[in-house]
């Protein structure tokens, strides 16, 4: 399995703007540089990263801060990702030193008491060895660094003819190392391979990732309110002994599914069901308000027998409980779309994901993705001797070809068999 690297150069700085040398010395991002990084963020927000590594330079730290805004992801800062030292000419103007042309062609600044090619080469090899040791196969890795370091990656790791590439870019009227530009490459079986040559944040177009994701949708186990036949949407009640056993049946049925992650409704009945299913397994659980049941408003907590007509009327009129200060199905689907985008972004090709949620939530998804409203679903399932959903029931959905689709309608946990 390969690791995928997204190597980013910092945004334009004042020294870049003024065409002054900037290796180990530093200068802040210009306003243009900040806008460049913001543009790159829009592009990279289409990707999920398992790990982030960055140079310790201030210009890179600011670039990284912008890129990671609104992501719950920490960055590992490494000195070895710093730009090479250009020696005694740091901060000088390029035009003031004719010898710099040879230095940059040879990637060697020892003439000015800066870093030699061998020293920078050794640093590139060392830092990527460290990054590989801190990541795992199939990880998506963001690296934020510098322009010359980008070219050293091309030369040392990717074996590119960097001078020829510079000339080609010059003929095309573009930079070989654009500020806030991105170089994409992979690592697999000891070899680095180019995926995308450096491109500016205004030119790059990341295609949607082709991936297949398997979703195992489980309804929580029976609760006290279920047992007492009380209406329960966003209100909550604990699992009964029967509900706990239903969750344990699901645990046994899905014991061989290699879940990468689980997403549970915010309701404790769903969280407890999730924990039972995954007991003894190291699977991260994300608690999601967007997986909460439809809000049934002032009908919640009441005897189902007492408010049965009102419940059925709301169900039959598009799952619309606004007349009782609750939600309608469109509100729930907005929540689901938001969550689906997050889940697809985070997942990798072939992942199996556990979803633990609710009965009406499930029937609304079936309405959208199978074209079966509650009545049609009940009718179809009754012909097969089944119900529309079960406590501890299991259904299968799949993300494939950029679409979310139903694979199997819900079965009792004890009856579930994955169809091939």
XYZ file of C-alpha atoms in Angstrom:
420
model
C 0.000 0.000 0.000
C 1.343 3.425 -0.873
C 1.636 6.632 1.085
C 0.597 9.786 -0.759
C 2.518 13.021 -0.122
C 1.193 16.527 -0.730
C 4.299 18.749 -0.558
C 3.438 22.453 -0.268
C 5.638 25.531 -0.505
C 4.810 28.440 1.827
C 2.978 31.480 0.498
C 4.810 34.501 -0.876
C 6.805 36.494 1.699
C 8.106 40.048 1.735
C 11.589 38.816 0.808
C 10.116 36.804 -2.077
C 8.327 39.943 -3.206
C 11.556 41.936 -3.036
C 13.615 39.149 -4.702
C 15.872 38.748 -1.682
C 17.535 35.541 -0.526
C 15.656 33.706 2.171
C 16.945 30.382 3.456
C 17.360 30.052 7.208
C 16.432 33.719 7.643
C 12.758 34.580 7.627
C 10.222 37.202 6.642
C 6.433 37.300 7.066
C 3.913 36.365 4.431
C 2.794 39.219 2.203
C -0.905 39.893 1.702
C -0.574 38.175 -1.668
C 1.017 35.189 0.098
C -1.858 34.955 2.558
C -4.367 35.000 -0.319
C -2.364 32.302 -2.134
C -2.504 30.035 0.904
C -6.228 30.664 1.376
C -6.767 29.624 -2.238
C -4.735 26.468 -1.670
C -6.794 25.721 1.445
C -9.965 25.709 -0.675
C -8.360 23.041 -2.857
C -6.916 20.948 -0.030
C -10.190 21.021 1.904
C -11.218 18.340 -0.603
C -8.644 16.016 0.951
C -8.275 14.379 4.349
C -4.782 14.084 5.833
C -3.673 11.434 8.288
C -0.535 13.369 9.258
C 1.026 16.816 8.779
C 4.716 17.752 8.942
C 6.173 21.236 8.482
C 9.322 23.299 8.639
C 9.946 25.304 11.794
C 10.307 28.588 9.855
C 7.798 31.284 10.713
C 6.586 31.677 7.123
C 5.823 27.957 7.011
C 4.120 27.963 10.418
C 1.735 30.704 9.266
C 1.076 28.841 5.997
C 0.355 25.664 7.956
C -1.944 27.454 10.403
C -4.074 28.734 7.521
C -4.192 25.334 5.807
C -5.217 23.496 8.977
C -7.875 25.965 10.113
C -11.071 24.106 11.136
C -9.280 20.740 11.043
C -8.806 18.735 14.233
C -5.294 17.801 13.182
C -1.984 18.612 14.848
C 1.246 19.298 12.999
C 4.719 17.901 13.698
C 7.335 20.618 13.106
C 10.755 19.392 11.971
C 13.971 21.432 11.692
C 15.125 19.190 8.843
C 12.301 20.550 6.646
C 13.825 24.045 6.777
C 15.201 25.654 3.646
C 18.993 25.265 3.132
C 21.217 27.976 4.543
C 22.420 30.398 1.859
C 25.230 31.584 4.120
C 26.446 35.164 4.321
C 24.204 36.367 1.486
C 20.960 35.672 3.368
C 18.690 38.702 3.023
C 20.673 40.098 0.072
C 19.149 40.778 -3.333
C 19.627 38.048 -5.936
C 20.864 40.558 -8.508
C 23.775 41.584 -6.274
C 25.649 38.246 -6.569
C 26.389 36.773 -9.999
C 27.725 33.582 -8.392
C 24.234 32.673 -7.159
C 23.216 31.301 -10.578
C 25.784 28.505 -10.274
C 24.901 27.952 -6.614
C 21.237 27.355 -7.395
C 22.025 25.186 -10.408
C 24.293 22.991 -8.289
C 22.204 23.253 -5.088
C 25.405 24.179 -3.287
C 25.900 27.416 -1.334
C 29.207 26.569 0.326
C 30.859 29.367 -1.711
C 28.962 31.746 0.567
C 29.530 29.555 3.661
C 26.055 28.103 3.321
C 24.898 24.492 2.990
C 26.488 22.143 0.489
C 24.519 19.893 -1.851
C 25.582 16.804 0.113
C 24.456 18.307 3.398
C 21.001 19.189 2.023
C 20.719 15.825 0.264
C 21.484 14.039 3.525
C 18.875 16.173 5.300
C 16.187 15.364 2.710
C 16.867 11.658 3.026
C 16.934 11.823 6.818
C 13.715 13.803 7.224
C 11.697 11.594 4.894
C 13.011 8.516 6.645
C 11.718 10.074 9.875
C 8.335 10.909 8.283
C 7.994 7.336 7.004
C 8.731 6.033 10.507
C 5.951 8.215 11.950
C 3.297 7.283 9.401
C 1.817 4.064 8.095
C 0.967 2.479 4.783
C -1.917 4.110 2.922
C -1.572 7.396 4.862
C -2.209 10.731 3.181
C 0.523 13.109 4.311
C 0.748 16.898 4.075
C 4.273 18.374 4.139
C 4.706 22.168 4.267
C 8.187 23.451 3.489
C 10.127 25.614 1.031
C 10.899 26.105 -2.654
C 14.463 24.809 -2.749
C 13.458 21.878 -0.547
C 10.718 21.113 -3.069
C 13.330 20.959 -5.827
C 15.612 18.809 -3.681
C 12.733 16.361 -3.246
C 12.351 16.300 -7.036
C 16.072 15.742 -7.553
C 16.977 13.407 -4.672
C 13.796 11.399 -4.090
C 12.052 11.510 -7.470
C 15.097 11.532 -9.748
C 13.765 14.421 -11.836
C 15.968 16.474 -14.157
C 15.381 19.654 -12.208
C 17.320 22.037 -14.460
C 15.457 20.788 -17.518
C 12.183 21.174 -15.648
C 13.107 24.750 -14.656
C 13.832 25.559 -18.303
C 10.533 24.043 -19.393
C 8.625 26.096 -16.831
C 10.469 29.268 -17.887
C 9.466 28.652 -21.511
C 5.877 28.218 -20.342
C 6.040 31.508 -18.469
C 5.456 29.972 -15.044
C 7.419 29.268 -11.873
C 8.941 25.856 -11.251
C 8.317 26.387 -7.530
C 5.203 28.579 -7.204
C 4.445 30.079 -3.814
C 1.717 28.020 -2.125
C 2.280 25.546 -4.948
C 1.893 21.831 -4.469
C 3.926 18.803 -5.537
C 2.245 15.395 -5.201
C 4.165 12.123 -5.069
C 3.790 8.642 -3.638
C 5.942 6.136 -1.764
C 5.531 2.401 -2.171
C 7.855 -0.592 -1.781
C 10.857 1.645 -1.129
C 10.343 3.889 -4.161
C 9.094 7.444 -4.629
C 7.024 8.264 -7.730
C 5.816 11.576 -9.157
C 2.048 12.062 -9.266
C 1.744 15.799 -9.976
C 4.564 18.238 -10.801
C 4.445 21.530 -8.854
C 1.457 23.666 -9.728
C 0.140 26.943 -8.348
C -2.928 27.034 -6.087
C -4.867 28.752 -8.876
C -4.122 26.068 -11.457
C -4.466 22.819 -9.559
C -7.649 20.813 -9.911
C -7.848 17.808 -7.614
C -10.156 15.210 -9.091
C -12.578 13.513 -6.666
C -10.932 10.466 -5.133
C -12.287 7.221 -6.524
C -13.062 5.022 -3.554
C -15.505 2.359 -2.467
C -16.701 2.529 1.151
C -18.858 -0.059 2.885
C -21.328 1.269 5.479
C -22.901 -1.078 8.025
C -25.946 0.739 9.377
C -27.184 -0.544 12.770
C -30.275 0.580 14.642
C -29.679 0.887 18.395
C -30.939 -1.835 20.726
C -34.318 -1.708 22.443
C -34.689 0.990 25.125
C -36.955 1.576 28.098
C -39.172 3.957 26.063
C -39.369 1.400 23.243
C -40.443 -1.208 25.774
C -43.032 1.155 27.233
C -44.177 2.173 23.731
C -43.386 5.834 24.264
C -42.407 8.215 21.480
C -38.661 8.797 21.408
C -36.812 10.926 18.891
C -34.158 13.264 20.266
C -35.249 12.420 23.804
C -33.458 9.381 25.214
C -33.803 6.372 27.498
C -31.418 3.558 28.455
C -31.037 0.206 26.751
C -33.033 -2.635 28.278
C -31.522 -6.068 28.926
C -33.075 -7.137 25.639
C -31.501 -4.129 23.917
C -28.092 -5.019 25.328
C -28.464 -8.583 24.049
C -29.511 -7.286 20.621
C -26.286 -5.238 20.508
C -24.266 -8.329 21.504
C -25.836 -10.288 18.651
C -24.665 -7.549 16.256
C -21.226 -7.718 17.891
C -20.983 -11.408 17.036
C -22.402 -10.984 13.533
C -19.961 -8.221 12.605
C -16.939 -9.536 14.529
C -14.982 -10.227 11.339
C -15.645 -6.875 9.673
C -12.422 -4.804 9.870
C -14.030 -1.494 10.754
C -11.739 1.482 10.279
C -14.045 3.841 12.148
C -17.489 4.051 13.748
C -19.930 6.960 13.742
C -22.623 6.988 16.405
C -25.643 9.159 17.022
C -25.313 11.647 19.881
C -27.993 9.703 21.816
C -26.631 7.564 24.648
C -28.698 4.573 23.505
C -26.771 4.638 20.235
C -23.398 5.269 21.903
C -23.933 2.327 24.273
C -24.949 0.099 21.355
C -21.805 1.137 19.468
C -19.534 0.409 22.430
C -21.015 -3.066 22.870
C -20.588 -3.877 19.164
C -16.944 -2.789 19.228
C -16.060 -4.148 22.665
C -12.465 -5.386 22.726
C -11.618 -3.708 19.410
C -9.436 -0.673 18.810
C -11.859 1.181 16.523
C -12.230 4.960 16.931
C -15.782 6.168 17.589
C -16.968 9.588 16.437
C -20.071 10.884 18.268
C -22.188 12.806 15.769
C -25.149 15.118 16.386
C -25.882 14.771 12.679
C -26.825 11.104 13.248
C -29.493 11.993 15.816
C -33.036 10.790 15.320
C -35.660 13.042 13.760
C -37.063 15.445 16.356
C -40.706 14.549 17.044
C -41.261 17.737 19.041
C -43.956 17.802 21.735
C -44.979 14.221 20.928
C -41.805 12.912 22.528
C -42.162 10.964 25.745
C -45.895 10.438 25.221
C -47.626 7.084 24.944
C -47.547 5.943 21.335
C -51.124 4.650 21.733
C -52.293 8.088 22.880
C -50.690 10.046 20.009
C -50.762 7.313 17.361
C -52.974 9.270 14.952
C -50.787 12.379 15.167
C -47.615 10.297 14.661
C -49.025 8.491 11.635
C -50.294 11.727 10.124
C -46.842 13.309 10.388
C -45.140 10.182 9.035
C -47.498 10.037 6.065
C -47.083 13.726 5.220
C -43.394 13.605 4.416
C -42.095 12.858 7.929
C -43.034 16.412 8.852
C -43.338 17.122 12.587
C -43.176 20.918 12.405
C -46.790 21.198 13.571
C -45.521 19.710 16.845
C -42.385 21.938 17.036
C -40.262 19.115 15.627
C -38.327 18.510 12.418
C -39.175 17.391 8.907
C -37.217 14.866 6.860
C -35.496 17.618 4.853
C -33.857 18.820 8.085
C -32.531 15.344 8.766
C -31.247 14.961 5.195
C -29.310 18.227 5.477
C -27.629 16.750 8.540
C -26.928 13.477 6.766
C -25.455 15.178 3.686
C -23.090 17.125 5.938
C -22.030 13.952 7.734
C -21.698 11.925 4.519
C -19.303 14.506 3.091
C -17.172 14.224 6.226
C -17.217 10.415 6.273
C -16.300 10.096 2.600
C -13.500 12.648 2.992
C -11.988 10.771 5.930
C -12.342 7.245 4.523
C -9.946 5.335 2.320
C -10.723 3.047 -0.575
C -12.113 -0.261 0.670
C -12.873 0.948 4.204
C -15.688 -0.568 6.243
C -17.540 1.950 8.424
C -20.003 1.299 11.258
C -22.995 3.660 11.560
C -25.241 3.400 14.632
C -28.394 5.469 14.522
C -32.184 5.204 14.628
C -35.267 3.707 12.995
C -36.904 6.755 11.400
C -33.467 8.013 10.360
C -33.060 4.722 8.472
C -36.490 4.849 6.814
C -35.813 8.401 5.596
C -32.575 7.202 3.987
C -34.458 4.331 2.354
C -36.998 6.830 1.011
C -34.210 8.860 -0.597
C -31.871 6.105 -1.805
C -34.318 3.297 -2.632
C -37.427 5.293 -3.528
C -39.489 3.532 -0.852
C -41.456 5.754 1.475
C -42.482 4.372 4.855
C -45.740 2.853 3.590
C -44.142 1.212 0.561
C -41.292 -0.093 2.695
C -43.715 -1.554 5.221
C -45.775 -3.163 2.429
C -42.746 -4.628 0.645
C -41.202 -5.967 3.833
C -44.518 -7.417 5.077
C -44.751 -9.521 1.897
C -41.373 -11.010 2.862
C -42.379 -11.550 6.481
C -40.124 -8.679 7.569
C -40.512 -5.306 9.318
C -39.253 -1.981 8.015
C -36.559 -1.922 10.727
C -35.455 -3.746 13.867
C -33.740 -2.841 17.105
C -30.245 -4.188 16.581
C -31.033 -4.580 12.885
C -28.326 -4.314 10.210
C -28.540 -2.717 6.743
C -25.826 -2.168 4.152
C -25.059 0.975 2.182
C -22.139 1.690 -0.126
C -20.305 4.701 -1.506
C -19.172 3.966 -5.058
C -18.698 6.036 -8.223
C -19.274 9.208 -6.171
C -22.713 7.999 -5.078
C -24.257 6.715 -1.851
C -26.518 3.740 -2.467
C -28.442 1.014 -0.665
C -27.011 -2.510 -0.883
C -29.249 -4.472 1.519
C -32.396 -3.612 3.410
C -32.314 -4.039 7.169
C -32.463 -7.527 8.662
C -32.644 -8.628 12.284
C -29.161 -8.885 13.707
C -29.623 -12.633 14.181
C -30.749 -13.092 10.536
C -28.197 -10.846 8.854
C -26.166 -12.345 6.012
C -24.114 -10.181 3.727
C -25.167 -10.791 0.133
C -22.383 -11.234 -2.394
